[in-house]
GROMACS .gro file of C-alpha atoms in nm:
model
   97
    1MET     CA    1  -3.621  -2.821   2.257
    2SER     CA    2  -3.428  -2.493   2.137
    3GLU     CA    3  -3.152  -2.474   1.906
    4VAL     CA    4  -2.810  -2.395   2.026
    5ILE     CA    5  -2.620  -2.172   1.803
    6LEU     CA    6  -2.249  -2.088   1.903
    7LYS     CA    7  -2.142  -1.746   1.807
    8ASN     CA    8  -1.790  -1.605   1.796
    9THR     CA    9  -1.789  -1.371   2.098
   10ILE     CA   10  -1.447  -1.244   2.026
   11ASN     CA   11  -1.539  -1.054   1.693
   12PRO     CA   12  -1.914  -1.152   1.592
   13HIS     CA   13  -1.968  -0.984   1.256
   14LYS     CA   14  -2.305  -1.134   1.137
   15ASP     CA   15  -2.632  -1.215   1.294
   16ASN     CA   16  -2.651  -1.560   1.158
   17TYR     CA   17  -2.451  -1.818   0.968
   18ALA     CA   18  -2.664  -1.841   0.666
   19GLY     CA   19  -2.495  -1.537   0.492
   20TYR     CA   20  -2.136  -1.652   0.547
   21SER     CA   21  -1.917  -1.731   0.257
   22ILE     CA   22  -1.716  -2.057   0.272
   23ILE     CA   23  -1.405  -1.853   0.374
   24GLU     CA   24  -1.592  -1.657   0.647
   25LEU     CA   25  -1.735  -1.993   0.771
   26ILE     CA   26  -1.369  -2.163   0.784
   27ALA     CA   27  -1.240  -1.848   0.970
   28GLU     CA   28  -1.526  -1.871   1.206
   29MET     CA   29  -1.485  -2.254   1.260
   30LYS     CA   30  -1.100  -2.182   1.352
   31LEU     CA   31  -1.185  -1.900   1.597
   32LEU     CA   32  -1.437  -2.146   1.769
   33GLY     CA   33  -1.170  -2.427   1.776
   34VAL     CA   34  -1.344  -2.658   1.528
   35SER     CA   35  -1.151  -2.804   1.241
   36PRO     CA   36  -1.275  -2.710   0.880
   37GLN     CA   37  -1.103  -3.015   0.745
   38PRO     CA   38  -1.440  -3.201   0.693
   39LEU     CA   39  -1.581  -2.914   0.518
   40LEU     CA   40  -1.285  -2.880   0.295
   41GLU     CA   41  -1.303  -3.239   0.201
   42ILE     CA   42  -1.653  -3.236   0.109
   43ALA     CA   43  -1.569  -2.937  -0.109
   44ALA     CA   44  -1.274  -3.133  -0.262
   45LYS     CA   45  -1.516  -3.427  -0.353
   46ASP     CA   46  -1.775  -3.212  -0.516
   47ILE     CA   47  -1.490  -3.061  -0.742
   48VAL     CA   48  -1.390  -3.400  -0.825
   49ASN     CA   49  -1.776  -3.525  -0.901
   50ARG     CA   50  -1.827  -3.210  -1.102
   51PHE     CA   51  -1.513  -3.208  -1.312
   52GLY     CA   52  -1.366  -3.552  -1.274
   53ALA     CA   53  -0.999  -3.563  -1.390
   54ASP     CA   54  -1.013  -3.180  -1.503
   55GLY     CA   55  -1.078  -3.090  -1.130
   56HIS     CA   56  -0.715  -3.016  -1.093
   57ILE     CA   57  -0.723  -2.781  -1.382
   58TYR     CA   58  -1.030  -2.596  -1.228
   59VAL     CA   59  -0.862  -2.550  -0.895
   60GLU     CA   60  -0.535  -2.430  -1.048
   61MET     CA   61  -0.739  -2.186  -1.245
   62MET     CA   62  -0.933  -2.052  -0.940
   63LEU     CA   63  -0.591  -2.033  -0.750
   64ASN     CA   64  -0.453  -1.834  -1.019
   65GLN     CA   65  -0.741  -1.592  -1.022
   66VAL     CA   66  -0.746  -1.550  -0.654
   67THR     CA   67  -0.378  -1.487  -0.644
   68GLU     CA   68  -0.395  -1.214  -0.919
   69ALA     CA   69  -0.672  -1.047  -0.727
   70GLN     CA   70  -0.453  -1.063  -0.396
   71ASP     CA   71  -0.772  -1.248  -0.220
   72PHE     CA   72  -0.604  -1.400   0.062
   73GLY     CA   73  -0.893  -1.591   0.191
   74GLY     CA   74  -0.950  -1.722  -0.177
   75ILE     CA   75  -0.580  -1.823  -0.162
   76PHE     CA   76  -0.630  -2.038   0.152
   77LEU     CA   77  -0.920  -2.183   0.033
   78TRP     CA   78  -0.793  -2.298  -0.314
   79THR     CA   79  -0.458  -2.383  -0.186
   80ALA     CA   80  -0.608  -2.625   0.081
   81LEU     CA   81  -0.842  -2.756  -0.192
   82GLN     CA   82  -0.529  -2.802  -0.427
   83LYS     CA   83  -0.361  -3.001  -0.155
   84LEU     CA   84  -0.658  -3.214  -0.079
   85LEU     CA   85  -0.699  -3.318  -0.450
   86ASN     CA   86  -0.304  -3.377  -0.483
   87ILE     CA   87  -0.342  -3.614  -0.177
   88ALA     CA   88  -0.639  -3.787  -0.336
   89SER     CA   89  -0.466  -3.842  -0.667
   90SER     CA   90  -0.140  -3.973  -0.535
   91PRO     CA   91  -0.073  -4.345  -0.531
   92THR     CA   92  -0.133  -4.505  -0.176
   93CYS     CA   93   0.158  -4.726  -0.210
   94THR     CA   94   0.467  -4.752  -0.422
   95THR     CA   95   0.663  -5.056  -0.507
   96ILE     CA   96   1.054  -4.985  -0.530
   97HIS     CA   97   1.259  -5.241  -0.709
   0.00000   0.00000   0.00000
């Protein structure tokens, strides 16, 4: 059985997907109509596994660096990861008295 590889026929820019950065992969997924959300969730979990409670600090530091560099792909990535970490750390239920 041959392996099927979907390629972006609108604007292909690499011969294979092995050389893609995470940001290029996310952009390619969006062009193909595939949600990158599961990939972002895995990355957020990896950050928490690696840095624990300091994961928020790490993500904020990275977001500041890409913002200073005006790296719009990086800003998208680190903002998305920051949102996922904020959702994961927010309480699931609140009691109001």
